[in-house]
Amino acid sequence: MHKEESRGPGELENQILLQALIIESTRNLKIVLRSSKTNLFMQKLLLLGAEAIAQGAIDGGMSGVYAYPGTPSTEITEYVQHFDLAKERKIHSKWSTNEKTAMEAGLGMSYAGKRAMVCMKHVGLNVAADAFINSAITGANGGLLVTVADDPSMHSSQNEQDSRFYGKFAQIPILEPASQQEAYDMAYYGFELSEKFRIPILIRITTRLAHSRAGVQRKIVLDQNEVILPSNPRQFVLLPSIAREQYKDLLNSFSGFVEESENSPFNEYFEGEDKKLGVLACGLAYNYLMENYQEESLKHPLLKIGQYPLPRKKVEKLMEECDEVLVLEDGYPIIEELLKGYLAKEKVKGRLDGTLPRDGELNPNLIAKALKLEAESDIPVVDQEILDIIKNRPPAMCVGCGHIDAYNALNEALSDYGTGRVFSDIGCYTLGALPPYNAINSCVDMGASITMAKGAADAGLIPAVSVIGDSTFTHSGITGLIDAVNEKAPITVLISDNFTTGMTGGQDSAALGKIEDICEGVGVDPEHIIVFTPLAKNHDMMVEIIKKELAYDGVSVVIPRRQCVQTTRNVELNQKIKDLNLR
Ligand SMILES: Cc1ncc(C[n+]2csc(CCOP(=O)(O)OP(=O)(O)O)c2C)c(N)n1
Ligand code: SF4
């Protein structure tokens, strides 16, 4: 028997893959082929899209991930935290206090020459925007990826903003995967792209991709970078005279970005004989499209987009050879608007002309309808039987949650003043907006509770109350508290402390053991910083305390403090709570 034939099919596949990887290695000098790791290179894993990004970044030589939790991005960092190779390689993966601190720390690691990734949910990019936009002007040293998970249809968010806008705003390249494999490949390749152009790269994913699983083929594990300072010592000094020059450099890089997109394997043109319609499908929308073509092939020309700025020549070809072009993008109609132009060319179809819904997530059925395909267009994505069981079940706080006892006390304490004066924030306690509590009147963005209460008190709504969680307080409540203290605003701030970031799954809270010190440090009178345990048996005592503080003409901080019941088995957290003597 010929030697080759004695191998199992898997081994042959591995051999082909190894050859491909060796070819690839000639393009990247940092690749090391260690024979002991060969099996690792060949590994195929079943990963969530979020995990695939983490794996791609680990294998691509990352030295640190910096993130603040937020659905649907949280699993990226959690994967790094638990992956053995990441521990072996000492990859930094501790949670940051907010997205801005994460972005800046990632930039710092890049400055020092190492590869870093920053992760957040889409609204987190609003928080990190100052650092993010300016990082396009400083540029990167070690490869820098900014992975942002968007949430079209707002499954667990306040809005459905499209982060591609931010990438365009910053004028940096964007990668948008259509599958878990591409998520892996893009994180892996993103570092190389970032270092080639010395620019941060935005990776944009959406909920469905982040939270669904598929097989992912790993590549060779690359070495991590050594510490190496930027060759230009002024690169990160954005004084106007320097920034002006660097901004010009950024503008001049654009043609290089386009050329890179033109040759990118993530932007592919598929010929099609029926040129009455051409399809341009971005990121995951490509996957939704192809779900409609499992039995028969797509007859229209198709341009699949996974890398921006758009590959101009390919887009021109599609526009020229097709009578009409249907644009599929899961998010805002960014490309559609671009192609339609100021003159709103009718030839371009999509969300703006009603061919697809103007808002919400896309799915294969909506795309089938847009293509006038009959198949399955009326079948809901989730089985009707399941929908019947789960409908009409609004989210609720867990039985035994300390926020519930705090709200019961707050509602009673406020009963003499009337409703409409409680400004809340984002966390499990936001569910206090729903019956039976009906306890809060706002939830806008992280940290807004304290500042909105202050603004309302400035307007004469006294007392005004803020309800904020411990993690949200350190994320972006502290600065608002300083404003309130500086003006001696008559507000009562309830910092409902459960020792964790409950809403996103119980991640570490940067506030642990620090809240009273922070409040005192920013100038809250220690006599008006009061801690109690929110339990039904303490109800009358809690009502009395809150009533007294509502009557105080200044800033008071009331801290209902009890561990989130979902974290009681977290051994590490329990030890920290014990060490800090928090209960
Ligand atoms: C800018 C931004 N980043 C992240 C999130 C995701 N998120 C929602 S609530 C929350 C924190 C909740 O923690 P905490 O304030 O301690 O309240 P808990 O849920 O524990 O009650 C986070 C991170 C978000 N909505 N907005
Ligand atoms: S997860 Fe924790 S904080 Fe959130 S509702 Fe449940 S017990 Fe409360």
PDB file of N, CA and C in Angstrom, residues 1-61:
ATOM      1  N   MET A   1       0.842  -1.204   0.000  1.00  0.00           N
ATOM      2  CA  MET A   1       0.000   0.000   0.000  1.00  0.00           C
ATOM      3  C   MET A   1       0.881   1.260   0.000  1.00  0.00           C
ATOM      4  N   HIS A   2       0.497   2.217  -0.816  1.00  0.00           N
ATOM      5  CA  HIS A   2       1.228   3.481  -0.840  1.00  0.00           C
ATOM      6  C   HIS A   2       1.137   4.146   0.525  1.00  0.00           C
ATOM      7  N   LYS A   3       2.248   4.757   0.943  1.00  0.00           N
ATOM      8  CA  LYS A   3       2.293   5.326   2.297  1.00  0.00           C
ATOM      9  C   LYS A   3       1.168   6.352   2.534  1.00  0.00           C
ATOM     10  N   GLU A   4       0.931   7.198   1.530  1.00  0.00           N
ATOM     11  CA  GLU A   4      -0.110   8.228   1.690  1.00  0.00           C
ATOM     12  C   GLU A   4      -1.474   7.614   1.990  1.00  0.00           C
ATOM     13  N   GLU A   5      -1.717   6.423   1.307  1.00  0.00           N
ATOM     14  CA  GLU A   5      -3.044   5.835   1.437  1.00  0.00           C
ATOM     15  C   GLU A   5      -3.306   5.244   2.812  1.00  0.00           C
ATOM     16  N   SER A   6      -2.223   4.989   3.562  1.00  0.00           N
ATOM     17  CA  SER A   6      -2.421   4.379   4.873  1.00  0.00           C
ATOM     18  C   SER A   6      -2.954   5.375   5.907  1.00  0.00           C
ATOM     19  N   ARG A   7      -2.934   6.650   5.560  1.00  0.00           N
ATOM     20  CA  ARG A   7      -3.410   7.638   6.524  1.00  0.00           C
ATOM     21  C   ARG A   7      -4.929   7.710   6.575  1.00  0.00           C
ATOM     22  N   GLY A   8      -5.436   8.070   7.743  1.00  0.00           N
ATOM     23  CA  GLY A   8      -6.866   8.330   7.872  1.00  0.00           C
ATOM     24  C   GLY A   8      -7.191   9.653   7.195  1.00  0.00           C
ATOM     25  N   PRO A   9      -8.467   9.869   6.828  1.00  0.00           N
ATOM     26  CA  PRO A   9      -8.843  11.094   6.130  1.00  0.00           C
ATOM     27  C   PRO A   9      -8.505  12.356   6.920  1.00  0.00           C
ATOM     28  N   GLY A  10      -8.635  12.263   8.222  1.00  0.00           N
ATOM     29  CA  GLY A  10      -8.341  13.427   9.063  1.00  0.00           C
ATOM     30  C   GLY A  10      -6.893  13.838   8.934  1.00  0.00           C
ATOM     31  N   GLU A  11      -6.013  12.825   8.901  1.00  0.00           N
ATOM     32  CA  GLU A  11      -4.585  13.128   8.831  1.00  0.00           C
ATOM     33  C   GLU A  11      -4.220  13.800   7.515  1.00  0.00           C
ATOM     34  N   LEU A  12      -4.882  13.325   6.442  1.00  0.00           N
ATOM     35  CA  LEU A  12      -4.604  13.915   5.138  1.00  0.00           C
ATOM     36  C   LEU A  12      -5.028  15.383   5.132  1.00  0.00           C
ATOM     37  N   GLU A  13      -6.184  15.604   5.702  1.00  0.00           N
ATOM     38  CA  GLU A  13      -6.701  16.974   5.801  1.00  0.00           C
ATOM     39  C   GLU A  13      -5.682  17.836   6.563  1.00  0.00           C
ATOM     40  N   ASN A  14      -5.146  17.249   7.644  1.00  0.00           N
ATOM     41  CA  ASN A  14      -4.181  17.972   8.448  1.00  0.00           C
ATOM     42  C   ASN A  14      -2.930  18.301   7.655  1.00  0.00           C
ATOM     43  N   GLN A  15      -2.509  17.329   6.820  1.00  0.00           N
ATOM     44  CA  GLN A  15      -1.300  17.528   6.014  1.00  0.00           C
ATOM     45  C   GLN A  15      -1.492  18.704   5.052  1.00  0.00           C
ATOM     46  N   ILE A  16      -2.669  18.721   4.412  1.00  0.00           N
ATOM     47  CA  ILE A  16      -2.965  19.822   3.475  1.00  0.00           C
ATOM     48  C   ILE A  16      -2.977  21.138   4.234  1.00  0.00           C
ATOM     49  N   LEU A  17      -3.601  21.100   5.405  1.00  0.00           N
ATOM     50  CA  LEU A  17      -3.691  22.304   6.213  1.00  0.00           C
ATOM     51  C   LEU A  17      -2.303  22.773   6.621  1.00  0.00           C
ATOM     52  N   LEU A  18      -1.451  21.817   6.994  1.00  0.00           N
ATOM     53  CA  LEU A  18      -0.102  22.156   7.422  1.00  0.00           C
ATOM     54  C   LEU A  18       0.644  22.834   6.280  1.00  0.00           C
ATOM     55  N   GLN A  19       0.470  22.289   5.038  1.00  0.00           N
ATOM     56  CA  GLN A  19       1.140  22.924   3.895  1.00  0.00           C
ATOM     57  C   GLN A  19       0.656  24.362   3.728  1.00  0.00           C
ATOM     58  N   ALA A  20      -0.656  24.536   3.856  1.00  0.00           N
ATOM     59  CA  ALA A  20      -1.219  25.880   3.703  1.00  0.00           C
ATOM     60  C   ALA A  20      -0.661  26.804   4.774  1.00  0.00           C
ATOM     61  N   LEU A  21      -0.521  26.265   5.977  1.00  0.00           N
ATOM     62  CA  LEU A  21      -0.030  27.078   7.074  1.00  0.00           C
ATOM     63  C   LEU A  21       1.430  27.456   6.865  1.00  0.00           C
ATOM     64  N   ILE A  22       2.204  26.529   6.266  1.00  0.00           N
ATOM     65  CA  ILE A  22       3.617  26.838   6.022  1.00  0.00           C
ATOM     66  C   ILE A  22       3.724  27.956   4.987  1.00  0.00           C
ATOM     67  N   ILE A  23       2.862  27.877   3.957  1.00  0.00           N
ATOM     68  CA  ILE A  23       2.861  28.954   2.952  1.00  0.00           C
ATOM     69  C   ILE A  23       2.538  30.273   3.641  1.00  0.00           C
ATOM     70  N   GLU A  24       1.548  30.190   4.519  1.00  0.00           N
ATOM     71  CA  GLU A  24       1.130  31.385   5.235  1.00  0.00           C
ATOM     72  C   GLU A  24       2.279  31.927   6.095  1.00  0.00           C
ATOM     73  N   SER A  25       3.053  30.984   6.654  1.00  0.00           N
ATOM     74  CA  SER A  25       4.103  31.399   7.575  1.00  0.00           C
ATOM     75  C   SER A  25       5.192  32.202   6.878  1.00  0.00           C
ATOM     76  N   THR A  26       5.348  31.993   5.584  1.00  0.00           N
ATOM     77  CA  THR A  26       6.365  32.768   4.890  1.00  0.00           C
ATOM     78  C   THR A  26       5.956  34.235   4.798  1.00  0.00           C
ATOM     79  N   ARG A  27       4.660  34.481   4.950  1.00  0.00           N
ATOM     80  CA  ARG A  27       4.200  35.863   4.897  1.00  0.00           C
ATOM     81  C   ARG A  27       4.309  36.548   6.263  1.00  0.00           C
ATOM     82  N   ASN A  28       4.466  35.780   7.280  1.00  0.00           N
ATOM     83  CA  ASN A  28       4.498  36.386   8.602  1.00  0.00           C
ATOM     84  C   ASN A  28       5.684  35.829   9.382  1.00  0.00           C
ATOM     85  N   LEU A  29       6.672  36.677   9.553  1.00  0.00           N
ATOM     86  CA  LEU A  29       7.914  36.196  10.150  1.00  0.00           C
ATOM     87  C   LEU A  29       7.750  35.763  11.596  1.00  0.00           C
ATOM     88  N   LYS A  30       6.657  36.219  12.225  1.00  0.00           N
ATOM     89  CA  LYS A  30       6.527  35.924  13.649  1.00  0.00           C
ATOM     90  C   LYS A  30       5.979  34.528  13.910  1.00  0.00           C
ATOM     91  N   ILE A  31       5.623  33.832  12.831  1.00  0.00           N
ATOM     92  CA  ILE A  31       5.035  32.506  13.041  1.00  0.00           C
ATOM     93  C   ILE A  31       6.101  31.502  13.475  1.00  0.00           C
ATOM     94  N   VAL A  32       5.798  30.734  14.509  1.00  0.00           N
ATOM     95  CA  VAL A  32       6.722  29.672  14.916  1.00  0.00           C
ATOM     96  C   VAL A  32       6.032  28.336  14.739  1.00  0.00           C
ATOM     97  N   LEU A  33       6.725  27.429  14.113  1.00  0.00           N
ATOM     98  CA  LEU A  33       6.152  26.103  13.918  1.00  0.00           C
ATOM     99  C   LEU A  33       6.820  25.147  14.883  1.00  0.00           C
ATOM    100  N   ARG A  34       6.225  24.961  16.036  1.00  0.00           N
ATOM    101  CA  ARG A  34       6.813  24.031  16.987  1.00  0.00           C
ATOM    102  C   ARG A  34       6.159  22.674  16.796  1.00  0.00           C
ATOM    103  N   SER A  35       6.972  21.641  16.551  1.00  0.00           N
ATOM    104  CA  SER A  35       6.388  20.341  16.226  1.00  0.00           C
ATOM    105  C   SER A  35       5.470  19.837  17.340  1.00  0.00           C
ATOM    106  N   SER A  36       5.800  20.140  18.603  1.00  0.00           N
ATOM    107  CA  SER A  36       4.972  19.658  19.704  1.00  0.00           C
ATOM    108  C   SER A  36       3.579  20.268  19.661  1.00  0.00           C
ATOM    109  N   LYS A  37       3.423  21.404  18.981  1.00  0.00           N
ATOM    110  CA  LYS A  37       2.125  22.059  18.952  1.00  0.00           C
ATOM    111  C   LYS A  37       1.320  21.663  17.715  1.00  0.00           C
ATOM    112  N   THR A  38       1.877  20.765  16.869  1.00  0.00           N
ATOM    113  CA  THR A  38       1.215  20.470  15.604  1.00  0.00           C
ATOM    114  C   THR A  38      -0.243  20.067  15.798  1.00  0.00           C
ATOM    115  N   ASN A  39      -0.485  19.209  16.802  1.00  0.00           N
ATOM    116  CA  ASN A  39      -1.854  18.772  16.994  1.00  0.00           C
ATOM    117  C   ASN A  39      -2.767  19.919  17.375  1.00  0.00           C
ATOM    118  N   LEU A  40      -2.212  20.832  18.150  1.00  0.00           N
ATOM    119  CA  LEU A  40      -2.974  22.003  18.567  1.00  0.00           C
ATOM    120  C   LEU A  40      -3.391  22.818  17.355  1.00  0.00           C
ATOM    121  N   PHE A  41      -2.436  22.965  16.389  1.00  0.00           N
ATOM    122  CA  PHE A  41      -2.725  23.758  15.202  1.00  0.00           C
ATOM    123  C   PHE A  41      -3.896  23.171  14.432  1.00  0.00           C
ATOM    124  N   MET A  42      -3.989  21.842  14.471  1.00  0.00           N
ATOM    125  CA  MET A  42      -4.990  21.185  13.643  1.00  0.00           C
ATOM    126  C   MET A  42      -6.365  21.155  14.305  1.00  0.00           C
ATOM    127  N   GLN A  43      -6.421  21.635  15.526  1.00  0.00           N
ATOM    128  CA  GLN A  43      -7.631  21.481  16.309  1.00  0.00           C
ATOM    129  C   GLN A  43      -8.830  22.176  15.680  1.00  0.00           C
ATOM    130  N   LYS A  44      -9.955  21.472  15.703  1.00  0.00           N
ATOM    131  CA  LYS A  44     -11.200  22.113  15.297  1.00  0.00           C
ATOM    132  C   LYS A  44     -12.070  22.210  16.542  1.00  0.00           C
ATOM    133  N   LEU A  45     -12.573  23.406  16.823  1.00  0.00           N
ATOM    134  CA  LEU A  45     -13.336  23.620  18.055  1.00  0.00           C
ATOM    135  C   LEU A  45     -14.756  24.060  17.712  1.00  0.00           C
ATOM    136  N   LEU A  46     -15.684  23.723  18.608  1.00  0.00           N
ATOM    137  CA  LEU A  46     -17.066  24.181  18.440  1.00  0.00           C
ATOM    138  C   LEU A  46     -17.220  25.435  19.291  1.00  0.00           C
ATOM    139  N   LEU A  47     -17.305  26.591  18.639  1.00  0.00           N
ATOM    140  CA  LEU A  47     -17.222  27.845  19.397  1.00  0.00           C
ATOM    141  C   LEU A  47     -18.372  28.797  19.092  1.00  0.00           C
ATOM    142  N   LEU A  48     -18.752  29.567  20.112  1.00  0.00           N
ATOM    143  CA  LEU A  48     -19.621  30.719  19.886  1.00  0.00           C
ATOM    144  C   LEU A  48     -18.827  31.728  19.048  1.00  0.00           C
ATOM    145  N   GLY A  49     -19.531  32.589  18.342  1.00  0.00           N
ATOM    146  CA  GLY A  49     -18.821  33.629  17.591  1.00  0.00           C
ATOM    147  C   GLY A  49     -17.915  34.443  18.496  1.00  0.00           C
ATOM    148  N   ALA A  50     -18.428  34.772  19.701  1.00  0.00           N
ATOM    149  CA  ALA A  50     -17.636  35.562  20.650  1.00  0.00           C
ATOM    150  C   ALA A  50     -16.373  34.787  21.046  1.00  0.00           C
ATOM    151  N   GLU A  51     -16.529  33.489  21.275  1.00  0.00           N
ATOM    152  CA  GLU A  51     -15.376  32.673  21.668  1.00  0.00           C
ATOM    153  C   GLU A  51     -14.384  32.536  20.518  1.00  0.00           C
ATOM    154  N   ALA A  52     -14.914  32.460  19.304  1.00  0.00           N
ATOM    155  CA  ALA A  52     -14.038  32.330  18.134  1.00  0.00           C
ATOM    156  C   ALA A  52     -13.125  33.546  18.018  1.00  0.00           C
ATOM    157  N   ILE A  53     -13.675  34.715  18.346  1.00  0.00           N
ATOM    158  CA  ILE A  53     -12.849  35.928  18.303  1.00  0.00           C
ATOM    159  C   ILE A  53     -11.745  35.827  19.351  1.00  0.00           C
ATOM    160  N   ALA A  54     -12.129  35.376  20.551  1.00  0.00           N
ATOM    161  CA  ALA A  54     -11.138  35.237  21.622  1.00  0.00           C
ATOM    162  C   ALA A  54     -10.046  34.254  21.198  1.00  0.00           C
ATOM    163  N   GLN A  55     -10.466  33.126  20.634  1.00  0.00           N
ATOM    164  CA  GLN A  55      -9.504  32.094  20.228  1.00  0.00           C
ATOM    165  C   GLN A  55      -8.588  32.615  19.119  1.00  0.00           C
ATOM    166  N   GLY A  56      -9.173  33.318  18.169  1.00  0.00           N
ATOM    167  CA  GLY A  56      -8.380  33.882  17.067  1.00  0.00           C
ATOM    168  C   GLY A  56      -7.346  34.860  17.598  1.00  0.00           C
ATOM    169  N   ALA A  57      -7.756  35.659  18.587  1.00  0.00           N
ATOM    170  CA  ALA A  57      -6.830  36.658  19.137  1.00  0.00           C
ATOM    171  C   ALA A  57      -5.730  35.973  19.954  1.00  0.00           C
ATOM    172  N   ILE A  58      -6.112  34.942  20.715  1.00  0.00           N
ATOM    173  CA  ILE A  58      -5.096  34.214  21.509  1.00  0.00           C
ATOM    174  C   ILE A  58      -4.079  33.589  20.547  1.00  0.00           C
ATOM    175  N   ASP A  59      -4.588  32.888  19.533  1.00  0.00           N
ATOM    176  CA  ASP A  59      -3.693  32.213  18.584  1.00  0.00           C
ATOM    177  C   ASP A  59      -2.895  33.220  17.760  1.00  0.00           C
ATOM    178  N   GLY A  60      -3.460  34.423  17.617  1.00  0.00           N
ATOM    179  CA  GLY A  60      -2.777  35.457  16.831  1.00  0.00           C
ATOM    180  C   GLY A  60      -1.712  36.208  17.617  1.00  0.00           C
ATOM    181  N   GLY A  61      -1.432  35.789  18.847  1.00  0.00           N
ATOM    182  CA  GLY A  61      -0.319  36.390  19.587  1.00  0.00           C
ATOM    183  C   GLY A  61      -0.712  37.524  20.520  1.00  0.00           C
TER     184      GLY A  61
END
